[in-house]
Coordinates of C-alpha atoms and ligand atoms in Angstrom, one line a residue:
M1 CA -1.3 -2.2 1.0
C2 CA 1.9 -4.0 2.9
G3 CA 5.0 -3.8 1.9
I4 CA 7.8 -6.3 1.1
L5 CA 11.8 -6.8 1.2
G6 CA 14.2 -9.4 -0.4
V7 CA 17.7 -9.6 -0.1
V8 CA 21.1 -11.9 -1.5
S9 CA 23.9 -10.6 -0.3
Y10 CA 27.7 -11.0 2.0
S11 CA 27.4 -9.9 4.8
P12 CA 23.6 -10.9 7.9
A13 CA 20.6 -9.7 6.7
N14 CA 18.7 -9.4 9.4
Q15 CA 19.4 -5.6 11.0
L16 CA 19.7 -4.8 6.8
L17 CA 15.9 -6.2 6.6
Y18 CA 14.5 -5.2 10.3
D19 CA 16.3 -1.5 8.7
G20 CA 13.7 -1.8 5.2
L21 CA 10.9 -2.5 7.2
Q22 CA 10.9 0.7 8.8
V23 CA 11.6 2.6 6.3
L24 CA 7.9 0.9 4.6
Q25 CA 6.3 0.8 7.9
H26 CA 3.6 3.3 6.4
R27 CA 2.4 0.4 4.3
G28 CA 1.1 -1.2 7.1
Q29 CA 0.7 -1.2 10.6
D30 CA -0.8 -4.5 11.3
A31 CA 1.6 -7.5 11.4
A32 CA 5.6 -7.5 10.2
G33 CA 8.4 -10.3 9.9
I34 CA 10.9 -12.0 8.4
A35 CA 12.4 -15.1 7.0
T36 CA 16.0 -15.9 6.6
M37 CA 18.1 -18.7 4.6
D38 CA 21.1 -19.3 6.9
G39 CA 22.6 -23.5 5.2
D40 CA 19.0 -25.6 4.5
T41 CA 17.2 -23.7 6.9
I42 CA 14.4 -21.6 7.0
H43 CA 14.0 -18.8 10.0
L44 CA 10.7 -16.9 10.1
H45 CA 9.4 -14.7 13.1
K46 CA 6.5 -12.7 12.6
G47 CA 3.8 -11.0 14.3
N48 CA 1.4 -8.8 15.0
G49 CA 2.0 -5.5 16.0
L50 CA 4.4 -2.5 14.4
V51 CA 8.2 -3.7 13.4
R52 CA 10.1 -2.2 16.8
D53 CA 7.4 -4.4 18.2
V54 CA 8.2 -7.9 16.9
F55 CA 11.1 -7.9 17.0
R56 CA 13.1 -8.7 19.8
T57 CA 16.5 -9.3 20.2
R58 CA 16.1 -12.7 20.9
N59 CA 14.3 -13.2 17.0
M60 CA 17.2 -11.0 15.7
R61 CA 20.1 -13.4 17.5
A62 CA 17.3 -16.6 15.7
L63 CA 17.2 -14.8 11.9
Q64 CA 20.8 -15.7 10.6
G65 CA 21.9 -15.8 7.3
N66 CA 22.5 -14.0 4.3
T67 CA 19.5 -13.8 2.2
G68 CA 16.1 -12.8 3.6
I69 CA 12.4 -11.7 2.8
A70 CA 10.5 -9.2 4.9
H71 CA 6.8 -7.7 5.2
V72 CA 4.5 -5.3 6.7
R73 CA 0.7 -5.9 7.0
Y74 CA -2.2 -4.0 6.7
P75 CA -4.8 -6.3 5.6
T76 CA -7.5 -6.5 2.6
A77 CA -8.1 -9.8 2.9
G78 CA -9.0 -12.6 5.8
S79 CA -8.5 -10.3 9.5
A80 CA -6.2 -8.5 11.1
V81 CA -6.1 -9.7 14.5
D82 CA -5.6 -12.9 13.2
H83 CA -1.9 -13.6 14.2
N84 CA -1.7 -16.2 11.5
E85 CA -2.0 -14.1 8.2
A86 CA 1.0 -12.6 9.2
Q87 CA 3.5 -13.0 6.7
P88 CA 5.6 -14.4 5.5
F89 CA 3.7 -17.6 4.6
Y90 CA 6.1 -20.7 4.6
V91 CA 5.2 -24.2 2.3
N92 CA 7.5 -27.2 2.3
S93 CA 6.5 -28.8 -0.5
P94 CA 8.0 -29.0 -3.8
F95 CA 10.3 -27.0 -2.5
G96 CA 11.1 -25.5 1.2
I97 CA 9.1 -21.5 -0.1
V98 CA 8.2 -18.9 1.3
L99 CA 6.4 -15.5 0.4
G100 CA 5.3 -12.0 1.3
H101 CA 2.3 -10.1 -1.1
N102 CA 2.2 -7.6 -1.6
G103 CA -2.4 -6.4 -2.7
N104 CA -4.8 -8.4 -3.1
L105 CA -6.0 -11.5 -5.2
T106 CA -9.7 -11.4 -7.0
N107 CA -10.3 -15.0 -7.3
A108 CA -8.9 -16.1 -4.5
E109 CA -11.9 -18.2 -3.2
E110 CA -11.9 -19.8 -6.3
L111 CA -8.1 -21.2 -6.4
K112 CA -8.7 -22.4 -3.1
K113 CA -10.9 -24.4 -3.9
Q114 CA -9.1 -26.4 -7.2
L115 CA -5.6 -26.0 -4.5
F116 CA -7.9 -28.5 -2.7
V117 CA -9.6 -30.7 -4.8
Q118 CA -7.7 -30.8 -8.4
D119 CA -3.4 -29.6 -6.8
L120 CA -4.4 -31.5 -3.2
R121 CA -3.1 -28.9 -1.0
H122 CA -4.8 -27.0 2.1
V123 CA -5.0 -23.5 2.8
N124 CA -5.2 -23.3 6.3
T125 CA -6.0 -19.2 6.6
N126 CA -8.3 -17.3 5.1
S127 CA -4.9 -14.8 3.5
D128 CA -5.5 -14.7 0.0
S129 CA -1.4 -14.7 -0.5
E130 CA -1.4 -18.2 1.6
V131 CA -3.4 -18.8 -1.7
L132 CA -0.5 -17.4 -4.1
L133 CA 1.7 -19.4 -1.9
N134 CA 0.3 -22.5 -2.8
V135 CA -0.6 -21.5 -6.6
L136 CA 3.6 -20.7 -7.0
A137 CA 4.5 -23.8 -5.2
H138 CA 2.8 -25.9 -7.1
E139 CA 3.6 -24.4 -10.4
L140 CA 7.1 -24.6 -9.8
Q141 CA 6.5 -28.9 -8.8
S142 CA 4.8 -29.5 -12.3
K143 CA 7.6 -27.3 -13.7
S144 CA 10.3 -29.2 -12.2
K145 CA 13.0 -31.0 -13.2
G146 CA 12.9 -34.2 -10.9
L147 CA 14.0 -32.3 -7.9
R148 CA 15.9 -30.1 -9.9
L149 CA 15.2 -26.1 -10.9
D150 CA 17.1 -23.5 -13.2
A151 CA 15.6 -20.9 -13.9
D152 CA 13.9 -21.3 -16.7
S153 CA 12.1 -23.4 -14.6
I154 CA 11.4 -20.7 -12.2
F155 CA 10.2 -18.6 -14.9
A156 CA 7.7 -21.1 -16.2
A157 CA 6.3 -21.7 -13.6
V158 CA 5.8 -17.8 -13.1
S159 CA 3.9 -17.7 -15.9
G160 CA 0.9 -20.5 -14.4
V161 CA 0.8 -17.8 -11.8
H162 CA 0.4 -15.0 -14.2
Q163 CA -2.8 -17.4 -15.9
R164 CA -4.1 -19.3 -12.4
C165 CA -3.8 -16.0 -11.1
R166 CA -6.6 -12.8 -10.9
G167 CA -5.6 -9.0 -9.1
A168 CA -2.7 -7.4 -7.8
Y169 CA 0.3 -8.3 -6.4
A170 CA 4.0 -8.3 -6.5
V171 CA 5.5 -10.7 -4.6
V172 CA 8.7 -11.9 -2.6
A173 CA 10.1 -15.6 -2.4
I174 CA 12.6 -17.6 -1.4
I175 CA 12.9 -21.9 -2.3
A176 CA 15.0 -23.4 -0.1
G177 CA 18.3 -23.8 -2.0
Y178 CA 18.0 -22.3 -5.6
G179 CA 17.5 -18.1 -4.5
L180 CA 15.5 -14.8 -4.3
L181 CA 12.7 -15.5 -6.9
A182 CA 10.4 -11.8 -6.5
F183 CA 7.1 -10.7 -9.7
R184 CA 4.6 -8.6 -10.0
D185 CA 1.5 -8.6 -11.5
I186 CA 0.5 -8.2 -15.5
Y187 CA -0.3 -4.5 -14.5
G188 CA 1.8 -3.6 -12.6
I189 CA -0.9 -2.2 -10.1
R190 CA 1.8 -3.0 -7.1
P191 CA 5.1 -0.9 -7.6
L192 CA 8.4 -2.8 -7.2
V193 CA 11.8 -2.0 -7.2
I194 CA 15.7 -4.0 -7.6
G195 CA 18.7 -2.3 -6.3
V196 CA 22.4 -3.1 -5.9
N197 CA 24.8 -2.6 -3.6
E198 CA 28.8 -3.4 -6.0
T199 CA 31.0 -4.7 -2.6
P200 CA 34.3 -7.0 -3.6
E201 CA 32.1 -10.1 -3.1
G202 CA 30.3 -9.2 -5.5
N203 CA 26.7 -8.3 -6.4
E204 CA 24.3 -7.4 -3.8
Y205 CA 20.8 -7.4 -4.5
L206 CA 18.4 -5.6 -2.7
I207 CA 14.2 -5.4 -4.4
A208 CA 11.0 -3.2 -2.3
S209 CA 8.3 -2.2 -2.7
E210 CA 9.8 1.3 -2.6
S211 CA 12.3 3.4 -3.7
V212 CA 13.3 4.8 -0.2
A213 CA 13.9 1.8 1.3
L214 CA 17.2 1.1 -1.3
D215 CA 18.2 5.3 -0.6
T216 CA 17.5 4.2 3.3
L217 CA 20.4 0.9 3.2
G218 CA 23.3 2.3 0.9
F219 CA 21.8 0.3 -2.7
K220 CA 22.0 2.0 -6.2
F221 CA 18.0 1.7 -7.6
L222 CA 19.0 -0.7 -11.0
R223 CA 14.5 0.2 -12.4
D224 CA 11.2 -0.5 -11.7
V225 CA 10.8 -4.7 -11.8
A226 CA 8.4 -4.7 -15.3
P227 CA 4.8 -6.0 -15.4
G228 CA 4.5 -9.5 -15.8
E229 CA 8.4 -9.6 -15.5
A230 CA 10.2 -12.0 -12.3
V231 CA 13.8 -11.6 -11.4
F232 CA 15.9 -14.1 -9.8
V233 CA 18.9 -13.8 -8.0
D234 CA 20.8 -17.7 -7.1
F235 CA 22.9 -17.7 -3.3
Q236 CA 25.9 -16.4 -5.6
G237 CA 24.4 -13.4 -6.3
R238 CA 23.8 -14.1 -10.6
L239 CA 20.9 -12.0 -11.3
Y240 CA 18.1 -13.8 -14.2
T241 CA 15.3 -11.4 -15.2
R242 CA 12.3 -13.2 -18.0
Q243 CA 8.9 -11.3 -18.7
C244 CA 6.3 -14.3 -18.0
S245 CA 3.1 -13.0 -19.7
D246 CA 2.6 -11.9 -23.2
N247 CA -0.2 -9.5 -22.2
A248 CA 1.9 -8.0 -19.4
Q249 CA 0.0 -3.7 -19.4
L250 CA 2.3 -1.1 -17.1
S251 CA -0.9 -0.1 -14.8
P252 CA 0.3 1.5 -12.4
C253 CA -2.2 2.4 -8.9
I254 CA -3.2 5.9 -9.0
F255 CA -3.5 5.9 -5.1
E256 CA 0.1 5.7 -4.4
Y257 CA 1.3 8.3 -5.6
V258 CA -1.8 10.0 -3.8
Y259 CA -1.0 8.1 -0.4
F260 CA 0.0 5.8 0.3
S261 CA 3.5 5.9 -1.1
R262 CA 6.7 8.3 0.7
P263 CA 6.9 11.1 -1.2
D264 CA 10.4 10.4 -1.0
S265 CA 9.7 7.2 -3.5
V266 CA 10.0 6.9 -7.1
I267 CA 7.5 4.3 -8.7
D268 CA 8.1 3.7 -12.2
G269 CA 10.0 6.4 -13.2
I270 CA 7.3 9.2 -11.2
S271 CA 8.4 11.0 -7.9
V272 CA 5.6 11.1 -5.5
H273 CA 6.7 14.2 -4.3
E274 CA 6.8 16.2 -7.8
S275 CA 3.3 14.5 -8.8
R276 CA 1.6 15.9 -5.2
L277 CA 3.1 18.9 -6.3
Y278 CA 1.7 18.8 -10.3
M279 CA -1.8 17.1 -7.9
G280 CA -1.8 21.1 -6.3
E281 CA -0.9 22.7 -9.3
Y282 CA -4.3 21.3 -10.7
L283 CA -6.3 21.3 -8.1
A284 CA -4.9 25.2 -7.5
D285 CA -5.9 26.5 -11.5
K286 CA -9.5 24.0 -10.3
L287 CA -10.8 26.6 -7.9
A288 CA -9.4 29.8 -10.0
R289 CA -11.7 29.0 -12.4
I290 CA -14.9 27.7 -10.8
W291 CA -14.6 29.6 -6.9
P292 CA -13.1 33.9 -8.7
D293 CA -14.9 35.1 -5.8
V294 CA -14.3 32.7 -2.8
K295 CA -11.6 34.8 -0.5
I296 CA -9.3 32.8 1.2
D297 CA -6.9 34.1 3.8
V298 CA -4.7 31.2 4.8
V299 CA -3.6 27.3 3.5
I300 CA -3.5 25.0 5.9
P301 CA -2.9 21.0 4.7
I302 CA -3.5 18.7 6.4
P303 CA -0.4 16.5 7.6
D304 CA 1.0 13.9 6.7
S305 CA 0.4 13.0 2.9
S306 CA -1.1 16.4 0.8
R307 CA 1.5 19.1 2.0
P308 CA 3.4 18.9 -1.2
S309 CA -0.4 19.7 -2.6
A310 CA -1.3 22.4 -0.1
L311 CA 1.7 23.9 -0.3
Q312 CA 2.4 24.5 -4.7
L313 CA -1.9 25.4 -4.6
A314 CA -1.0 28.3 -1.7
N315 CA 2.0 29.4 -4.3
R316 CA 0.4 29.0 -7.5
L317 CA -2.6 31.2 -5.9
N318 CA 0.0 34.2 -4.4
I319 CA -1.6 33.3 -1.0
L320 CA -0.2 32.5 2.5
F321 CA 0.4 28.8 3.4
R322 CA 0.6 28.2 6.5
E323 CA 1.1 24.8 9.0
G324 CA -2.3 24.8 11.0
F325 CA -2.1 21.7 12.7
V326 CA 0.6 20.3 14.4
K327 CA 1.1 16.3 14.3
N328 CA 1.5 13.2 16.7
R329 CA 4.9 12.4 15.5
Y330 CA 4.3 9.3 17.8
I331 CA 1.2 8.2 15.9
G332 CA 0.3 6.6 13.0
R333 CA -1.5 6.5 9.8
T334 CA -5.1 6.7 10.6
F335 CA -6.8 5.3 7.4
I336 CA -5.2 2.0 7.8
M337 CA -5.6 1.6 11.0
P338 CA -8.5 -1.5 12.1
G339 CA -11.5 -0.2 12.8
Q340 CA -13.9 2.8 12.6
A341 CA -13.6 4.0 16.0
M342 CA -10.3 3.9 16.0
R343 CA -9.3 5.2 13.1
K344 CA -12.1 8.2 14.4
K345 CA -10.3 8.4 18.2
S346 CA -6.5 9.3 16.8
V347 CA -7.6 12.4 14.3
R348 CA -8.1 14.1 17.4
Q349 CA -4.9 12.3 19.3
K350 CA -2.8 13.0 16.0
L351 CA -3.9 16.1 14.9
N352 CA -4.1 19.4 16.6
A353 CA -5.6 22.7 15.8
I354 CA -2.9 26.1 16.9
G355 CA -5.8 28.5 17.1
L356 CA -3.6 31.6 15.2
E357 CA -4.1 30.6 12.3
F358 CA -7.4 30.4 12.8
K359 CA -9.1 32.6 14.2
G360 CA -10.7 35.3 12.2
K361 CA -9.9 33.6 8.6
N362 CA -11.3 32.4 5.9
V363 CA -9.6 29.0 5.8
L364 CA -8.6 26.9 2.7
L365 CA -7.7 22.6 4.1
V366 CA -5.9 20.6 1.6
D367 CA -6.1 17.0 2.2
D368 CA -4.9 15.0 -0.7
S369 CA -8.4 12.8 -0.7
I370 CA -11.6 12.2 1.6
V371 CA -12.3 8.7 1.2
R372 CA -14.6 7.6 4.8
G373 CA -14.8 10.7 6.0
T374 CA -13.3 10.3 9.0
T375 CA -10.1 12.8 9.0
S376 CA -12.6 15.1 7.5
R377 CA -14.5 15.9 9.0
E378 CA -13.2 15.9 12.5
I379 CA -10.6 18.6 11.4
V380 CA -14.0 21.0 9.6
Q381 CA -14.8 20.9 13.1
M382 CA -11.6 21.6 14.8
A383 CA -11.1 24.5 12.5
R384 CA -14.3 25.9 13.7
D385 CA -13.5 25.2 17.2
A386 CA -9.9 27.2 16.9
G387 CA -12.1 30.1 15.9
A388 CA -12.4 30.0 12.4
L389 CA -14.9 31.7 10.1
K390 CA -15.1 29.7 7.0
V391 CA -13.9 26.7 6.7
Y392 CA -13.3 25.7 2.7
F393 CA -12.4 22.0 2.0
A394 CA -9.6 21.1 -0.9
S395 CA -9.4 17.5 -2.1
A396 CA -5.5 16.3 -4.2
A397 CA -7.4 13.6 -5.5
P398 CA -11.6 12.9 -6.4
P399 CA -14.1 11.4 -5.3
V400 CA -13.6 8.2 -3.7
R401 CA -16.9 6.4 -4.6
Y402 CA -15.5 2.5 -5.6
P403 CA -14.7 0.1 -3.8
N404 CA -10.9 -0.8 -4.2
V405 CA -10.4 -5.0 -4.4
Y406 CA -6.3 -5.1 -5.1
G407 CA -5.0 -4.4 -2.4
I408 CA -6.5 -1.3 -0.4
D409 CA -8.7 -1.5 1.9
M410 CA -11.9 0.3 1.2
P411 CA -14.5 -3.2 -0.1
S412 CA -17.4 -1.7 1.1
R413 CA -19.5 1.7 -0.4
A414 CA -21.5 2.0 2.0
E415 CA -17.7 3.8 3.8
L416 CA -17.3 5.1 1.3
I417 CA -18.0 9.2 2.2
A418 CA -18.9 9.9 -1.5
T419 CA -20.8 7.2 -2.6
G420 CA -24.2 8.2 -3.0
R421 CA -23.6 11.4 -2.4
T422 CA -23.5 14.2 -5.2
D423 CA -20.3 17.1 -3.5
E424 CA -22.5 19.2 -1.7
E425 CA -24.4 16.6 0.1
I426 CA -20.3 15.3 1.0
C427 CA -19.8 18.9 1.9
R428 CA -22.8 19.2 4.2
E429 CA -21.5 16.1 6.0
I430 CA -17.9 17.4 6.1
G431 CA -19.5 20.5 8.0
A432 CA -17.1 22.6 5.5
D433 CA -18.9 26.1 3.7
A434 CA -17.6 24.7 0.6
L435 CA -16.1 21.3 -0.9
I436 CA -13.6 21.5 -3.9
Y437 CA -12.3 18.4 -5.7
Q438 CA -9.5 17.6 -8.3
D439 CA -10.9 16.1 -11.5
L440 CA -9.8 12.8 -12.1
E441 CA -7.8 13.3 -16.0
D442 CA -5.9 16.5 -14.0
L443 CA -5.2 13.6 -11.5
K444 CA -4.1 11.5 -14.9
S445 CA -1.8 14.5 -15.8
S446 CA -0.6 15.3 -12.4
V447 CA 1.3 11.9 -12.2
R448 CA 1.9 11.5 -15.9
K449 CA 3.5 15.3 -16.3
A450 CA 6.7 13.5 -14.3
N451 CA 6.5 10.4 -16.5
P452 CA 4.3 10.5 -20.0
A453 CA 5.2 6.5 -20.7
I454 CA 2.1 5.4 -18.9
A455 CA -0.8 5.3 -20.6
E456 CA -3.2 3.5 -18.0
F457 CA -3.5 3.5 -14.0
E458 CA -5.7 1.4 -12.6
A459 CA -8.3 3.5 -11.1
S460 CA -10.9 1.6 -10.3
C461 CA -11.6 3.9 -6.4
F462 CA -12.2 7.2 -8.2
D463 CA -13.9 5.7 -12.3
G464 CA -15.2 2.3 -11.0
I465 CA -13.6 0.7 -13.3
Y466 CA -10.8 -2.9 -12.9
I467 CA -9.2 -3.1 -14.7
T468 CA -8.1 -6.6 -14.6
G469 CA -11.6 -7.6 -16.8
D470 CA -12.9 -9.5 -13.5
I471 CA -14.4 -7.5 -10.8
T472 CA -18.5 -7.9 -11.8
P473 CA -21.7 -5.8 -10.0
A474 CA -21.6 -9.5 -7.8
Y475 CA -18.9 -10.1 -7.0
L476 CA -18.5 -6.5 -5.2
D477 CA -21.4 -7.4 -3.2
K478 CA -20.7 -10.9 -2.5
V479 CA -17.0 -8.3 -0.9
E480 CA -19.2 -6.7 0.7
R481 CA -20.9 -8.8 2.3
G482 CA -18.0 -10.9 2.9
R483 CA -16.8 -8.1 4.5
S484 CA -20.0 -8.1 7.0
A485 CA -20.4 -11.0 8.1
G486 CA -16.9 -10.9 8.8
K487 CA -18.2 -7.9 11.2
A488 CA -20.6 -9.3 12.5
N489 CA -18.9 -12.6 13.8
K490 CA -16.8 -11.0 14.9
S491 CA -16.2 -11.7 19.0
A492 CA -15.6 -9.6 21.9
D493 CA -12.2 -10.5 21.5
D494 CA -11.9 -9.9 18.4
D495 CA -12.6 -6.6 19.3
Q496 CA -9.9 -5.7 21.8
M497 CA -7.3 -7.6 19.8
E498 CA -8.3 -4.9 16.6
L499 CA -8.5 -2.1 19.3
E500 CA -4.6 -3.1 21.0
L501 CA -3.1 -3.9 17.0
A502 CA -4.6 0.2 16.5
M503 CA -3.5 1.5 19.5
S504 CA -0.5 0.5 19.1
A505 CA -0.4 1.7 15.8
S506 CA -1.1 4.9 17.0
S507 CA 1.7 5.2 19.3
M508 CA 4.6 4.9 17.2
Ligands
PRP601 O1 -11.5 10.9 4.9 P1 -10.6 9.6 5.8 O2 -11.0 8.2 5.7 O3 -10.3 9.8 6.6 O4 -9.0 9.3 4.6 C1 -8.2 10.3 4.5 C2 -7.5 10.6 5.2 O5 -6.2 9.2 5.9 C3 -5.0 10.0 5.6 O6 -4.6 10.5 6.6 P2 -3.3 9.4 7.4 O7 -3.6 10.2 8.5 O8 -3.9 7.9 7.1 O9 -1.9 9.2 6.7 P3 -1.2 10.7 6.9 O10 -0.8 11.1 7.8 O11 -0.3 9.7 5.9 O12 -1.2 12.0 6.3 C4 -5.1 10.5 3.6 O13 -4.5 11.0 4.0 C5 -6.7 11.2 4.6 O14 -5.7 12.3 5.1
LIG602 N1 -2.8 -5.0 2.3 C1 -2.3 -5.6 1.0 O1 -0.9 -5.9 0.6 C2 -2.7 -7.2 1.7 C3 -1.7 -8.6 1.6 C4 -2.8 -9.6 1.7 N2 -3.4 -9.6 1.1 C5 -2.8 -9.9 2.8 O2 -4.2 -9.2 3.5 O3 -2.4 -10.1 3.7
MG603 MG1 -4.1 11.8 5.5

């Protein structure tokens, strides 16, 4: 789940993009990059690590120009350790283009072959985002009028991208000599918003994965980029928009609301915080229905993401709510760290129990989701060690049973604690006295309550329904095999590098 930004401004873009990346850091902790356009030159700096580690003063000084794009990476294709896969990516033909991508292409392999054989383009990494950039470059080449591009030909190229690419993609790109281009896949699986800042010189535009970046950087929210839509801002600050697909249908990823996005963001007309409050209410009602005789003394959230749901659940059931775990503010998100060993270690580094809140009590621990079970296993044990009598566990999302192929790194069924297990078996695995999950329909209602216009969600990790229609069991097997092969082929150096990356994320 990467974070992307793009700006056309009347003042230097470098600091603005850096500050924007800092508030999108929760979307990717493995690599970061910024590209700016200054006259005829594209400046690019990227590398592995957190935003604050990748950019030094000298790098920032070199990022000249008032237009730029930026990216934080959470890898879902290729590898976490290959710094060549950090974004933005650059190509020099038919125009200088830099691109940042959030999502995951499901036909990247096939496209890579096509690019080589038909389009005479070489893709140098295992990143699907480099494939996407080359598809865009090829489409721009075939739609350009000789050496000239205009908004019509740029939008025609995006239509070409929609026809060739499958999967999830929210994209920002700079086309040298022309301007900033952004677009969203035809289902709008990954989020993308536009903001404006009115200045005496004219309007400045900012495109971002989440509205929190607009708030922080002083831009006014204009609207979400629609699924299938492209937005083009030229270097004179003129905004052009067009729907580039006849088959667009909004189906945003429901996991953005459960976990990924910041609660202070509004995505597709839905406040993430509000949707999490509703998740708590629905879960409370289910709990009252199916556990009428269970005595709970205190509701305790697992910081950070479950806090709004846990609070609202406790309110609804009129049970005491207490913070029982202290989170080390210098540790990053564990779920998006590379490598299970590091994820496991960092749960203990990240969270510590306050004995007083557990001793002699029946506690209900609430988390937003249980994916690999790394957090829940550790936390249940910590609650017992702290003296809890009974430890009940509630998840504000349903069991995660299916791989995600649209930009969340859970490609293998074997990694998911809920695959092939009943709720009772999962409960035993995490060591709780009882476990309750949100129902999928209730989760959808929680999110829809804030915007009833959304008919469909991309919820494949919960229901195994893949909205793009191209995901077969054979495809999933192949992704899973690719993943295990990748792990088996990893060298000791790769392991060391992965560990260092995770250590740097864990010292946030
Ligand atoms: O079952 P698991 O594989 O452990 O994954 C689920 C956990 O991971 C996430 O927390 P994370 O620490 O990443 O971020 P947070 O601080 O935003 O809650 C999520 O909020 C759950 O707590
Ligand atoms: N999570 C994402 O959006 C990842 C983008 C891209 N697939 C990569 O691996 O770099
Ligand atoms: Mg968490």
